[in-house]
PDB file of C-alpha atoms in Angstrom:
ATOM      1  CA  MET Q 168      -0.030   0.010  -0.033  1.00 64.00           C
ATOM      2  CA  ALA Q 169       1.217   3.489  -0.816  1.00 85.00           C
ATOM      3  CA  GLY Q 170      -1.109   5.518   1.308  1.00 96.00           C
ATOM      4  CA  ARG Q 171      -0.008   8.161   3.727  1.00 97.00           C
ATOM      5  CA  LEU Q 172      -1.485  10.727   6.139  1.00 98.00           C
ATOM      6  CA  THR Q 173       0.143  14.089   6.581  1.00 98.00           C
ATOM      7  CA  THR Q 174      -0.709  17.393   8.253  1.00 98.00           C
ATOM      8  CA  HIS Q 175       0.582  20.861   8.833  1.00 97.00           C
ATOM      9  CA  VAL Q 176      -0.469  23.839  10.927  1.00 98.00           C
ATOM     10  CA  LEU Q 177      -0.608  27.415   9.707  1.00 98.00           C
ATOM     11  CA  ASP Q 178      -0.753  30.284  12.215  1.00 98.00           C
ATOM     12  CA  THR Q 179      -3.126  32.825  10.573  1.00 97.00           C
ATOM     13  CA  THR Q 180      -2.701  35.399  13.309  1.00 95.00           C
ATOM     14  CA  HIS Q 181       1.090  35.763  12.685  1.00 94.00           C
ATOM     15  CA  GLY Q 182       1.044  34.650   9.008  1.00 97.00           C
ATOM     16  CA  ARG Q 183       3.527  31.729   9.302  1.00 97.00           C
ATOM     17  CA  PRO Q 184       3.769  28.012   9.994  1.00 98.00           C
ATOM     18  CA  ALA Q 185       3.044  27.020  13.599  1.00 98.00           C
ATOM     19  CA  GLY Q 186       6.096  25.203  14.905  1.00 98.00           C
ATOM     20  CA  GLY Q 187       5.985  23.279  18.143  1.00 98.00           C
ATOM     21  CA  VAL Q 188       2.295  22.404  18.167  1.00 98.00           C
ATOM     22  CA  GLU Q 189       1.674  19.112  19.883  1.00 98.00           C
ATOM     23  CA  ILE Q 190      -0.441  16.691  17.678  1.00 98.00           C
ATOM     24  CA  GLU Q 191      -2.076  13.396  18.629  1.00 98.00           C
ATOM     25  CA  LEU Q 192      -3.636  11.010  16.089  1.00 98.00           C
ATOM     26  CA  HIS Q 193      -6.133   8.488  17.341  1.00 98.00           C
ATOM     27  CA  ARG Q 194      -7.959   5.665  15.528  1.00 98.00           C
ATOM     28  CA  LEU Q 195     -11.636   5.491  16.580  1.00 97.00           C
ATOM     29  CA  THR Q 196     -13.742   2.320  16.669  1.00 94.00           C
ATOM     30  CA  ALA Q 197     -17.179   1.654  18.235  1.00 91.00           C
ATOM     31  CA  ASP Q 198     -15.629   0.748  21.518  1.00 92.00           C
ATOM     32  CA  ARG Q 199     -12.043   2.098  21.430  1.00 93.00           C
ATOM     33  CA  CYS Q 200      -9.960   5.175  20.951  1.00 94.00           C
ATOM     34  CA  ALA Q 201      -6.409   4.100  20.291  1.00 96.00           C
ATOM     35  CA  LEU Q 202      -3.511   6.654  20.323  1.00 98.00           C
ATOM     36  CA  LEU Q 203      -1.390   5.978  17.276  1.00 98.00           C
ATOM     37  CA  VAL Q 204       1.030   8.952  17.146  1.00 98.00           C
ATOM     38  CA  ARG Q 205       2.032  11.820  19.378  1.00 98.00           C
ATOM     39  CA  THR Q 206       4.385  14.367  17.805  1.00 98.00           C
ATOM     40  CA  ARG Q 207       5.149  18.093  17.409  1.00 98.00           C
ATOM     41  CA  THR Q 208       5.238  20.277  14.316  1.00 98.00           C
ATOM     42  CA  ASN Q 209       8.618  21.304  13.152  1.00 98.00           C
ATOM     43  CA  ALA Q 210       9.630  24.938  12.126  1.00 98.00           C
ATOM     44  CA  ASP Q 211       7.732  24.568   8.888  1.00 98.00           C
ATOM     45  CA  GLY Q 212       4.523  23.603  10.747  1.00 98.00           C
ATOM     46  CA  ARG Q 213       4.666  19.951   9.665  1.00 98.00           C
ATOM     47  CA  SER Q 214       5.453  16.662  11.321  1.00 96.00           C
ATOM     48  CA  ASP Q 215       8.877  15.344  10.415  1.00 96.00           C
ATOM     49  CA  ALA Q 216       7.436  12.317   8.842  1.00 97.00           C
ATOM     50  CA  PRO Q 217       3.983  11.116   7.670  1.00 98.00           C
ATOM     51  CA  LEU Q 218       1.734  10.385  10.533  1.00 98.00           C
ATOM     52  CA  LEU Q 219       0.727   7.163   8.870  1.00 98.00           C
ATOM     53  CA  GLU Q 220       2.088   5.476   5.759  1.00 97.00           C
ATOM     54  CA  GLY Q 221       2.098   2.144   3.967  1.00 96.00           C
ATOM     55  CA  ASP Q 222       0.320  -0.749   5.647  1.00 95.00           C
ATOM     56  CA  ALA Q 223      -0.465   1.527   8.692  1.00 97.00           C
ATOM     57  CA  VAL Q 224      -2.995   3.413   6.584  1.00 97.00           C
ATOM     58  CA  GLN Q 225      -6.250   1.541   7.079  1.00 97.00           C
ATOM     59  CA  PRO Q 226      -9.829   2.505   6.224  1.00 97.00           C
ATOM     60  CA  GLY Q 227     -11.655   3.846   9.226  1.00 97.00           C
ATOM     61  CA  THR Q 228     -12.331   6.935  11.428  1.00 98.00           C
ATOM     62  CA  TYR Q 229      -9.498   8.956  12.838  1.00 98.00           C
ATOM     63  CA  GLU Q 230      -9.162  12.062  15.017  1.00 98.00           C
ATOM     64  CA  LEU Q 231      -6.273  14.515  15.017  1.00 98.00           C
ATOM     65  CA  THR Q 232      -6.041  16.778  18.019  1.00 98.00           C
ATOM     66  CA  PHE Q 233      -3.915  19.942  17.946  1.00 98.00           C
ATOM     67  CA  ARG Q 234      -2.884  21.676  21.229  1.00 98.00           C
ATOM     68  CA  VAL Q 235      -3.078  25.169  19.882  1.00 98.00           C
ATOM     69  CA  GLY Q 236      -3.741  26.923  23.158  1.00 97.00           C
ATOM     70  CA  ASP Q 237      -0.334  26.062  24.420  1.00 97.00           C
ATOM     71  CA  TYR Q 238       1.235  27.175  21.192  1.00 98.00           C
ATOM     72  CA  PHE Q 239      -0.472  30.586  21.281  1.00 97.00           C
ATOM     73  CA  ALA Q 240       0.432  31.096  24.956  1.00 96.00           C
ATOM     74  CA  ALA Q 241       4.106  30.351  24.069  1.00 96.00           C
ATOM     75  CA  MET Q 242       3.830  32.857  21.350  1.00 94.00           C
ATOM     76  CA  GLY Q 243       2.833  35.530  23.754  1.00 92.00           C
ATOM     77  CA  ALA Q 244      -0.785  35.870  22.539  1.00 90.00           C
ATOM     78  CA  LEU Q 245      -3.102  37.553  24.987  1.00 86.00           C
ATOM     79  CA  LEU Q 246      -5.525  34.718  25.858  1.00 88.00           C
ATOM     80  CA  VAL Q 247      -8.404  34.879  28.212  1.00 90.00           C
ATOM     81  CA  GLU Q 248      -8.968  31.981  30.688  1.00 93.00           C
ATOM     82  CA  PRO Q 249     -10.499  29.709  29.879  1.00 96.00           C
ATOM     83  CA  ARG Q 250      -9.044  29.812  26.425  1.00 95.00           C
ATOM     84  CA  PHE Q 251     -11.576  30.022  23.596  1.00 96.00           C
ATOM     85  CA  LEU Q 252      -9.568  27.414  21.605  1.00 97.00           C
ATOM     86  CA  ASP Q 253      -7.286  25.133  23.510  1.00 97.00           C
ATOM     87  CA  VAL Q 254      -7.433  21.717  21.913  1.00 98.00           C
ATOM     88  CA  VAL Q 255      -8.805  21.489  18.338  1.00 98.00           C
ATOM     89  CA  PRO Q 256     -10.091  18.054  17.287  1.00 98.00           C
ATOM     90  CA  ILE Q 257     -10.622  17.180  13.626  1.00 98.00           C
ATOM     91  CA  ARG Q 258     -12.415  13.748  13.072  1.00 98.00           C
ATOM     92  CA  PHE Q 259     -12.191  12.445   9.556  1.00 98.00           C
ATOM     93  CA  GLY Q 260     -12.439   9.212   7.593  1.00 98.00           C
ATOM     94  CA  ILE Q 261      -9.994   7.316   5.424  1.00 97.00           C
ATOM     95  CA  ALA Q 262     -11.688   5.228   2.764  1.00 97.00           C
ATOM     96  CA  ASP Q 263      -8.771   4.553   0.355  1.00 97.00           C
ATOM     97  CA  PRO Q 264      -5.729   3.111   2.023  1.00 96.00           C
ATOM     98  CA  ASP Q 265      -3.645   3.813  -1.090  1.00 96.00           C
ATOM     99  CA  ALA Q 266      -4.402   7.491  -1.180  1.00 97.00           C
ATOM    100  CA  HIS Q 267      -2.670  10.507   0.286  1.00 97.00           C
ATOM    101  CA  TYR Q 268      -4.723  12.158   2.990  1.00 98.00           C
ATOM    102  CA  HIS Q 269      -3.501  15.534   3.921  1.00 98.00           C
ATOM    103  CA  VAL Q 270      -5.309  17.278   6.786  1.00 98.00           C
ATOM    104  CA  PRO Q 271      -4.132  20.860   7.359  1.00 98.00           C
ATOM    105  CA  LEU Q 272      -5.180  23.175  10.170  1.00 98.00           C
ATOM    106  CA  LEU Q 273      -5.296  26.987   9.694  1.00 98.00           C
ATOM    107  CA  VAL Q 274      -5.688  28.577  13.167  1.00 98.00           C
ATOM    108  CA  SER Q 275      -5.889  31.631  15.308  1.00 97.00           C
ATOM    109  CA  PRO Q 276      -6.692  31.894  19.000  1.00 97.00           C
ATOM    110  CA  TYR Q 277     -10.316  32.472  18.034  1.00 96.00           C
ATOM    111  CA  GLY Q 278     -11.072  30.365  14.855  1.00 98.00           C
ATOM    112  CA  TYR Q 279      -9.830  27.595  12.645  1.00 98.00           C
ATOM    113  CA  ALA Q 280     -10.450  25.916   9.324  1.00 98.00           C
ATOM    114  CA  THR Q 281      -9.433  22.700   7.700  1.00 98.00           C
ATOM    115  CA  TYR Q 282      -9.840  20.883   4.388  1.00 97.00           C
ATOM    116  CA  ARG Q 283      -8.581  17.815   2.607  1.00 96.00           C
ATOM    117  CA  GLY Q 284      -5.378  18.925   0.931  1.00 93.00           C
ATOM    118  CA  SER Q 285      -3.103  17.211  -1.484  1.00 85.00           C
TER     119      SER Q 285
END
């Protein structure tokens, strides 16, 4: 199988990649939420390697969580407590294990967007 899952985080407040954001990837089933990967973004806002690739890419439901509150606090953003956005979850499905799934996050302390990239 040639599939892979990648992500990156773009800080729309500062207009640059968001380095140092903690990311977790979970696989969800009817009775289980299994942690597959825990990593941080690099200076380019990406993980150093695909989150999943090859035989590890299986059809199913997954969830990426991005700890953006800690990132913005480290950047010196003025945040109210509790933070409006602290951990951003993105739940998505993988149907084709041979495809490239790219799930980016565009984020500020008060809003975010995502899409299936290439």
